[in-house]
Coordinates of C-alpha atoms in Angstrom, one line a residue:
Chain A
X1103 CA 0.0 0.0 0.0
X1104 CA 1.3 3.4 -0.8
X1105 CA -0.9 4.8 1.8
X1106 CA -1.7 8.4 1.0
X1107 CA -4.1 8.3 3.8
X1108 CA -3.6 4.9 5.3
X1109 CA -0.2 3.5 6.1
X1110 CA 0.7 -0.1 5.3
X1111 CA -1.0 -2.5 7.6
X1112 CA 1.3 -4.4 9.9
X1113 CA 0.0 -7.6 8.6
X1114 CA -1.0 -6.7 5.1
X1115 CA 1.6 -9.0 3.4
X1116 CA 1.0 -11.9 5.7
X1117 CA -2.3 -13.8 6.0
X1118 CA -2.8 -14.2 9.7
X1119 CA -2.7 -17.7 10.9
X1120 CA -5.9 -19.3 11.9
X1121 CA -7.0 -22.9 12.4
X1122 CA -5.6 -25.3 9.9
X1123 CA -8.9 -26.5 8.4
X1124 CA -10.2 -23.1 7.5
X1125 CA -8.0 -20.9 5.3
X1126 CA -8.1 -17.3 6.5
X1127 CA -10.6 -15.1 4.8
X1128 CA -9.0 -12.7 2.4
X1129 CA -9.6 -9.1 3.3
X1130 CA -11.2 -6.9 0.7
X1131 CA -9.0 -4.1 -0.6
X1132 CA -9.2 -0.6 0.9
X1133 CA -10.7 2.2 -1.1
X1134 CA -10.5 5.9 -0.4
X1135 CA -13.7 7.8 -0.8
X1136 CA -14.1 11.4 -2.2
X1137 CA -17.3 13.3 -2.1
X1138 CA -18.4 16.4 -4.0
X1139 CA -20.6 18.1 -1.5
X1140 CA -22.5 20.2 -4.0
X1141 CA -22.2 21.5 -7.5
X1142 CA -19.3 23.9 -7.8
X1143 CA -17.2 22.3 -5.1
X1144 CA -14.2 19.9 -5.5
X1145 CA -14.4 16.3 -4.4
X1146 CA -13.0 16.1 -0.9
X1147 CA -11.6 13.0 0.9
X1148 CA -14.3 11.7 3.3
X1149 CA -12.8 8.4 4.5
X1150 CA -12.1 4.9 3.5
X1151 CA -13.9 1.6 3.3
X1152 CA -13.3 -2.1 2.3
X1153 CA -15.0 -3.5 -0.8
X1154 CA -14.3 -6.3 -3.2
X1155 CA -14.6 -4.2 -6.4
X1156 CA -15.2 -0.7 -7.6
X1157 CA -18.9 -1.1 -8.2
X1158 CA -19.5 -2.3 -4.6
X1159 CA -17.1 0.3 -3.2
X1160 CA -19.2 3.0 -4.8
X1161 CA -22.4 1.6 -3.4
X1162 CA -20.9 1.1 0.1
X1163 CA -19.5 4.7 -0.1
X1164 CA -23.0 6.0 -0.8
X1165 CA -24.4 4.1 2.2
X1166 CA -21.6 5.0 4.6
X1167 CA -20.7 8.6 3.6
X1168 CA -23.8 10.1 2.1
X1169 CA -26.8 8.9 4.1
X1170 CA -27.9 12.6 4.6
X1171 CA -27.4 14.1 1.1
X1172 CA -23.8 15.0 1.9
X1173 CA -22.9 14.6 -1.8
X1174 CA -23.9 14.9 -5.4
X1175 CA -21.0 12.9 -6.8
X1176 CA -18.6 10.2 -5.4
X1177 CA -15.2 8.9 -6.4
X1178 CA -13.6 5.7 -5.0
X1179 CA -9.9 5.1 -5.5
X1180 CA -8.0 2.0 -4.6
X1181 CA -5.8 3.1 -1.7
X1182 CA -3.0 1.0 -3.3
X1183 CA -3.1 3.2 -6.4
X1184 CA -2.4 6.4 -4.6
X1185 CA 1.2 7.7 -4.6
X1186 CA 1.8 10.1 -1.8
X1187 CA 4.6 12.4 -0.8
X1188 CA 6.5 11.3 2.3
X1189 CA 6.2 13.4 5.5
X1190 CA 9.9 12.8 6.1
X1191 CA 10.8 14.6 2.9
X1192 CA 8.3 17.4 3.6
X1193 CA 11.0 20.1 4.0
X1194 CA 13.1 19.3 1.0
X1195 CA 10.1 18.5 -1.1
X1196 CA 8.2 21.7 -0.6
X1197 CA 11.2 24.0 0.1
X1198 CA 11.8 25.4 -3.4
X1199 CA 8.5 27.2 -3.1
X1200 CA 9.7 29.2 -0.1
X1201 CA 12.7 30.8 -1.8
X1202 CA 10.8 32.2 -4.7
X1203 CA 8.8 34.9 -2.8
X1204 CA 8.6 37.0 -6.0
X1205 CA 5.7 34.7 -6.9
X1206 CA 3.6 36.5 -4.3
X1207 CA 2.0 39.9 -5.1
X1208 CA 3.2 41.2 -1.8
X1209 CA 6.8 41.0 -3.0
X1210 CA 6.5 44.1 -5.2
X1211 CA 7.0 47.7 -4.0
X1212 CA 4.4 49.9 -5.5
X1213 CA 3.1 53.3 -4.5
X1214 CA 0.2 53.2 -2.0
X1215 CA -2.0 55.5 -3.9
X1216 CA -2.4 53.4 -7.0
X1217 CA -5.9 52.0 -7.2
X1218 CA -7.0 48.6 -8.3
X1219 CA -3.5 47.1 -8.2
Chain B
X11 CA -36.3 14.4 12.4
X12 CA -35.2 18.0 13.1
X13 CA -38.5 19.3 11.8
X14 CA -40.3 17.8 14.8
X15 CA -42.3 20.4 16.6
X16 CA -43.1 18.7 19.9
X17 CA -39.7 19.9 21.1
X18 CA -38.8 23.6 21.5
X19 CA -36.2 24.0 18.8
X20 CA -34.4 26.8 20.7
X21 CA -33.6 24.6 23.7
X22 CA -30.4 22.7 23.3
X23 CA -31.2 19.1 23.9
X24 CA -27.8 17.7 23.9
X25 CA -24.1 18.5 23.7
X26 CA -24.1 18.4 19.9
X27 CA -26.7 21.2 19.9
X28 CA -24.7 23.5 22.1
X29 CA -21.9 25.9 21.4
X30 CA -19.4 23.1 22.4
X31 CA -19.9 21.4 19.1
X32 CA -19.4 24.6 17.1
X33 CA -16.3 25.4 19.2
X34 CA -14.9 21.9 18.5
X35 CA -15.4 22.3 14.7
X36 CA -14.1 25.8 14.7
X37 CA -11.1 24.6 16.5
X38 CA -10.3 22.4 13.5
X39 CA -10.1 25.5 11.2
X40 CA -8.2 27.6 13.7
X41 CA -5.7 24.8 14.4
X42 CA -5.1 24.1 10.7
X43 CA -4.1 27.7 10.3
X44 CA -1.7 27.8 13.2
X45 CA 2.0 27.1 12.9
X46 CA 3.9 24.5 15.0
X47 CA 7.5 25.2 15.9
X48 CA 8.6 22.0 14.2
X49 CA 7.3 18.8 12.6
X50 CA 8.2 16.5 15.5
X51 CA 5.5 14.7 17.5
X52 CA 6.1 16.7 20.7
X53 CA 6.1 20.0 18.9
X54 CA 2.9 19.3 17.1
X55 CA 1.2 18.2 20.3
X56 CA 2.5 21.3 22.1
X57 CA 1.1 23.5 19.4
X58 CA -2.2 21.7 19.6
X59 CA -1.8 20.6 16.0
X60 CA -3.2 17.4 14.5
X61 CA -1.1 14.2 14.1
X62 CA -1.8 12.6 10.8
X63 CA -1.4 8.9 9.8
X64 CA 2.1 9.0 8.3
X65 CA 3.6 11.2 11.0
X66 CA 6.1 9.7 13.4
X67 CA 4.4 9.0 16.7
X68 CA 5.4 7.2 19.9
X69 CA 4.4 3.5 20.0
X70 CA 2.3 4.1 23.1
X71 CA 0.3 6.8 21.4
X72 CA -0.4 4.5 18.5
X73 CA -1.4 1.6 20.8
X74 CA -3.6 3.8 23.0
X75 CA -5.4 5.2 20.0
X76 CA -5.9 1.7 18.4
X77 CA -7.3 0.4 21.7
X78 CA -9.6 3.4 22.2
X79 CA -10.8 3.7 18.6
X80 CA -11.4 -0.1 18.3
X81 CA -13.4 -0.2 21.5
X82 CA -15.4 2.8 20.3
X83 CA -16.0 1.0 16.9
X84 CA -17.0 -2.2 18.7
X85 CA -19.4 -0.3 20.8
X86 CA -21.1 1.2 17.8
X87 CA -21.7 -2.2 16.1
X88 CA -22.6 -4.1 19.3
X89 CA -24.9 -1.1 20.0
X90 CA -27.0 -2.1 17.0
X91 CA -28.3 -5.1 18.9
X92 CA -30.3 -3.7 21.8
X93 CA -32.4 -1.5 19.5
X94 CA -32.3 -3.8 16.5
X95 CA -34.1 -6.2 18.8
X96 CA -37.2 -3.9 18.5
X97 CA -37.3 -3.2 14.8
X98 CA -39.9 -5.8 14.1
X99 CA -42.0 -4.7 17.1
X100 CA -41.9 -0.9 16.7
X101 CA -45.4 0.5 17.4
X102 CA -45.8 2.3 14.1
X103 CA -44.4 2.4 10.6
X104 CA -42.9 5.9 11.5
X105 CA -41.1 4.5 14.5
X106 CA -39.9 1.5 12.6
X107 CA -38.4 3.6 9.8
X108 CA -36.7 5.8 12.4
X109 CA -35.3 2.8 14.3
X110 CA -34.0 1.3 11.1
X111 CA -32.3 4.6 10.2
X112 CA -30.8 4.8 13.7
X113 CA -29.5 1.3 13.7
X114 CA -28.0 1.9 10.2
X115 CA -26.3 5.0 11.6
X116 CA -24.7 2.9 14.3
X117 CA -23.3 0.6 11.6
X118 CA -22.0 3.6 9.8
X119 CA -20.4 5.0 12.9
X120 CA -18.6 1.7 13.4
X121 CA -17.3 1.9 9.8
X122 CA -16.0 5.4 10.2
X123 CA -14.2 4.4 13.3
X124 CA -12.7 1.1 12.0
X125 CA -11.4 3.1 9.0
X126 CA -9.9 5.6 11.4
X127 CA -8.3 2.8 13.4
X128 CA -6.9 1.3 10.1
X129 CA -4.9 4.5 9.4
X130 CA -2.8 3.5 12.5
X131 CA -1.7 0.3 10.6
X132 CA -4.1 -2.3 11.9
X133 CA -6.4 -4.4 9.8
X134 CA -10.2 -4.3 10.5
X135 CA -10.4 -8.1 10.3
X136 CA -7.8 -8.3 13.1
X137 CA -9.9 -5.9 15.3
X138 CA -13.0 -7.9 14.7
X139 CA -11.2 -11.1 15.7
X140 CA -10.1 -9.4 18.9
X141 CA -13.8 -8.4 19.6
X142 CA -15.0 -11.9 18.8
X143 CA -12.3 -13.5 21.0
X144 CA -13.1 -11.1 23.9
X145 CA -9.7 -9.6 23.8
X146 CA -11.1 -6.1 23.2
X147 CA -14.0 -4.6 25.0
X148 CA -17.0 -2.5 24.0
X149 CA -19.1 -0.2 26.2
X150 CA -20.7 -2.2 29.0
X151 CA -23.9 -0.3 28.5
X152 CA -24.8 -2.6 25.7
X153 CA -24.8 -5.6 28.0
X154 CA -28.2 -4.5 29.5
X155 CA -31.4 -5.8 27.9
X156 CA -34.1 -3.8 26.1
X157 CA -37.2 -5.2 27.9
X158 CA -39.9 -2.8 26.6
X159 CA -40.5 -0.3 23.8
X160 CA -39.7 2.5 26.3
X161 CA -36.1 1.2 26.5
X162 CA -35.6 2.5 23.0
X163 CA -36.6 5.9 24.2
X164 CA -34.3 5.7 27.3
X165 CA -31.4 4.5 25.2
X166 CA -31.7 7.4 22.8
X167 CA -32.2 10.0 25.5
X168 CA -29.8 8.8 28.1
X169 CA -27.3 6.5 26.4
X170 CA -26.9 8.5 23.2
X171 CA -27.0 11.7 25.4
X172 CA -24.1 10.4 27.4
X173 CA -22.3 9.3 24.3
X174 CA -22.6 12.7 22.7
X175 CA -21.2 14.3 25.9
X176 CA -18.2 12.0 25.7
X177 CA -17.8 12.4 22.0
X178 CA -18.0 16.1 21.4
X179 CA -14.6 16.7 23.0
X180 CA -13.2 13.9 20.8
X181 CA -13.9 16.1 17.8
X182 CA -10.8 18.0 19.1
X183 CA -8.7 14.9 19.5
X184 CA -5.0 15.3 18.5
X185 CA -5.3 12.4 16.0
X186 CA -6.7 13.7 12.8
X187 CA -8.7 10.8 11.4
X188 CA -10.3 10.1 14.8
X189 CA -11.3 13.7 15.2
X190 CA -12.7 13.9 11.7
X191 CA -14.7 10.7 12.3
X192 CA -16.1 12.1 15.5
X193 CA -17.3 15.3 13.9
X194 CA -19.4 13.1 11.5
X195 CA -20.6 10.9 14.3
X196 CA -21.7 13.8 16.6
X197 CA -23.6 15.4 13.9
X198 CA -25.6 12.2 13.4
X199 CA -26.0 11.4 17.1
X200 CA -28.0 14.5 17.7
X201 CA -31.0 12.9 15.8
X202 CA -30.6 9.8 18.0
X203 CA -31.0 11.6 21.2
X204 CA -34.0 13.7 20.0
X205 CA -35.9 10.6 18.7
X206 CA -35.3 9.0 22.1
X207 CA -36.6 12.0 23.9
X208 CA -39.6 12.1 21.6
X209 CA -40.4 8.4 22.4
X210 CA -40.5 9.1 26.1
X211 CA -42.3 12.4 25.6
X212 CA -45.0 10.6 23.7
X213 CA -45.3 7.8 26.3
X214 CA -45.3 10.3 29.2
X215 CA -48.4 11.9 27.7
X216 CA -50.1 8.6 27.2
X217 CA -51.9 6.2 29.4
X218 CA -50.8 5.4 33.0
X219 CA -49.3 2.1 31.8
X220 CA -47.3 4.0 29.1
X221 CA -46.1 6.5 31.7
X222 CA -45.1 3.7 34.0
X223 CA -43.2 2.0 31.2
X224 CA -41.3 5.1 30.4
X225 CA -40.4 5.6 34.1
X226 CA -39.3 2.0 34.5
X227 CA -37.0 2.3 31.5
X228 CA -35.5 5.5 32.9
X229 CA -35.0 3.8 36.2
X230 CA -33.1 1.0 34.6
X231 CA -30.9 3.1 32.2
X232 CA -30.0 6.1 34.4
X233 CA -27.2 4.5 36.5
X234 CA -25.6 2.6 33.6
X235 CA -25.7 5.8 31.6
X236 CA -23.8 7.6 34.3
X237 CA -21.3 4.8 34.5
X238 CA -20.6 5.2 30.7
X239 CA -18.3 8.1 31.5
X240 CA -15.9 5.7 33.1
X241 CA -14.5 5.2 36.6
X242 CA -13.7 8.3 38.8
X243 CA -10.5 10.0 37.7
X244 CA -10.4 13.1 39.8
X245 CA -10.0 13.7 43.5
X246 CA -9.5 11.0 46.2
X247 CA -11.8 8.6 44.5
X248 CA -9.7 8.5 41.3
X249 CA -9.0 4.9 40.2
X250 CA -5.3 4.1 40.0
X251 CA -3.8 3.1 36.7
X252 CA -6.4 4.9 34.5
X253 CA -5.5 6.4 31.2
X254 CA -6.8 9.9 31.8
X255 CA -3.6 11.7 32.6
X256 CA -1.5 10.4 29.7
X257 CA -4.4 10.7 27.3
X258 CA -4.9 14.3 28.3
X259 CA -1.2 15.1 27.8
X260 CA -1.5 13.7 24.3
X261 CA -4.6 15.6 23.5
X262 CA -6.6 12.4 23.0
X263 CA -8.8 13.2 25.9
X264 CA -9.9 16.7 26.8
X265 CA -11.9 16.4 30.0
X266 CA -11.9 14.1 33.0
X267 CA -14.6 11.5 33.2
X268 CA -16.0 13.1 36.4
X269 CA -16.3 16.5 34.7
X270 CA -18.2 15.1 31.8
X271 CA -20.4 13.1 34.1
X272 CA -21.3 16.2 36.1
X273 CA -22.1 18.2 32.9
X274 CA -24.3 15.3 31.8
X275 CA -26.2 15.2 35.1
X276 CA -26.7 19.0 35.0
X277 CA -28.0 18.8 31.5
X278 CA -30.4 15.9 32.1
X279 CA -32.1 16.9 35.3
X280 CA -34.2 19.7 33.7
X281 CA -35.0 17.4 30.7
X282 CA -36.3 14.8 33.1
X283 CA -38.4 17.4 34.8
X284 CA -39.8 18.4 31.4
X285 CA -40.6 14.8 30.7
X286 CA -42.2 14.3 34.1
X287 CA -39.8 11.4 34.8
X288 CA -38.3 11.0 38.2
X289 CA -34.6 10.1 38.1
X290 CA -34.0 7.2 40.4
X291 CA -31.6 8.9 42.8
X292 CA -32.7 10.1 46.2
X293 CA -29.5 12.0 46.6
X294 CA -30.0 14.1 43.5
X295 CA -30.4 17.7 44.4
X296 CA -29.2 21.2 43.3
X297 CA -26.1 22.4 45.2
X298 CA -26.1 26.2 45.0
X299 CA -22.5 26.4 46.4
X300 CA -21.1 24.3 43.6
X301 CA -23.5 25.5 41.0
X302 CA -24.1 21.8 40.1
X303 CA -26.4 19.0 40.9
X304 CA -25.1 16.6 43.6
X305 CA -25.9 12.9 42.9
X306 CA -25.6 9.6 44.6
X307 CA -22.8 7.0 44.6
X308 CA -22.5 4.9 41.4
X309 CA -22.2 1.2 41.9
X310 CA -18.7 0.7 40.5
X311 CA -18.7 -3.0 41.5
X312 CA -21.5 -3.6 39.1
X313 CA -19.7 -1.6 36.4
X314 CA -16.5 -3.7 36.7
X315 CA -18.6 -6.9 36.9
X316 CA -20.4 -6.1 33.7
X317 CA -17.3 -4.9 31.9
X318 CA -15.5 -8.2 32.8
X319 CA -18.3 -10.2 31.3
X320 CA -20.8 -10.9 34.0
X321 CA -23.6 -8.6 32.7
X322 CA -27.1 -9.7 31.8
X323 CA -26.4 -9.9 28.0
X324 CA -22.6 -10.2 27.5
X325 CA -22.6 -13.7 26.2
X326 CA -25.7 -13.1 24.0
X327 CA -24.2 -10.0 22.4
X328 CA -20.9 -11.7 21.4
X329 CA -22.6 -14.9 20.4
X330 CA -25.0 -12.9 18.1
X331 CA -22.1 -10.8 16.7
X332 CA -20.1 -14.0 15.9
X333 CA -23.1 -15.7 14.3
X334 CA -23.8 -12.6 12.1
X335 CA -20.2 -12.6 11.0
X336 CA -20.0 -16.3 10.3
X337 CA -23.4 -16.4 8.5
X338 CA -22.2 -13.5 6.3
X339 CA -19.1 -15.4 5.3
X340 CA -20.6 -16.8 2.1
X341 CA -21.7 -13.3 1.0
X342 CA -18.2 -12.0 1.4
X343 CA -16.7 -15.0 -0.3
X344 CA -19.1 -14.7 -3.2
X345 CA -18.4 -11.0 -3.7
X346 CA -14.6 -11.7 -3.6
X347 CA -15.0 -14.5 -6.2
X348 CA -17.1 -12.2 -8.4
X349 CA -14.6 -9.4 -8.2
X350 CA -11.8 -11.8 -9.1
X351 CA -13.7 -13.2 -12.1
X352 CA -14.6 -9.7 -13.3
X353 CA -10.9 -8.7 -13.0
X354 CA -9.7 -11.4 -15.3
X355 CA -12.1 -11.5 -18.3
X356 CA -9.3 -12.2 -20.8
X357 CA -8.2 -15.4 -19.0
X358 CA -11.8 -16.5 -18.9
X359 CA -12.4 -16.2 -22.6
X360 CA -9.1 -17.8 -23.5
X361 CA -10.0 -20.9 -21.5

């Protein structure tokens, strides 16, 4: 799992041992759910759920995350398919943005009495 | 259910209706805007910032959260049983529809919480195993039976009321996914408490037998509801070895058990008066010096006994939960097999 939201499970690679006669039940994959609250807004991450496939993930997401008309559109994405930046590299990864302050309008010296600037 | 006019909409019925909930959600915004002095765990906690799943965190913090969130999730899904027991016998179609929606909400709350727990690196299946094997607990309140229809009212009013009081501060918990799940849960719990109050309100204006039924339900649920806040954790009566102090330092817990319990009593007494229900505590009286209601001694022996497995319904609840899980196995297997088949259509057609 790449784990944008959910880190790798401790036991995700190993099937936990149970009694010899019954093979352990395979867990359904994890899906991240994104909800568009209303027209004009972006989809926003709402949470996650387990489902065997995309169609059921979508139906489960409707039942779990939009029981009270919280959304007009839903996305479900396999958690495994999300590539996330690492919190450890946060500084070096996002740093270049900080030394280019001329990208911000406040960088520029202009006279106070100019309107609409 | 918010459109119901039997209840004055301007009177806050529960903690989710008061400023506390708004403060907790506003806190999210305000905190997100704040700056921590560093990215380390301690710096983030000191700055009252959120910890997110992939941040470094002490093992104990992770363990504490897994235990607490799992117990909370287990409580939600076991909590479906006492009321689920009444779905077929609800007195009207309206009540039946409401009860189904409420029980479905409890399932949903369990799912939000299991998914929050999974962000800590544990599998839901593992947590369910621990519940089924009795290695993890759920709230002992659900080991009491629902004997009459009025119990559904008392559960909504008292048990969900106490739950909201406990949960509103958790909306500000330091662990992001837990706090976000709690914001959703609290919003939905508010309907649960109001529908419970409405059931009792209706019964208390009914026949003598209906009034007696409502009073009896309140008698049986009042003390277990007070015990839901957990053992004493302030003053001389504080139970040794509790988690309160560490959990507070980590921003998981925001208020002591005793403080929340007091707030709950103060909020419920006027509501009981309004209902015309007499709370079953001879020591319950207003204390003008403290500015709070005094109340009697909680039977902590009973609390521990029920928590350790010797309540009226412990065995039945777990047995039912196991059976539901086992009897659902073929559905899960079929869905898995179908998904596998759909995922490999090429191999199918080549065969």
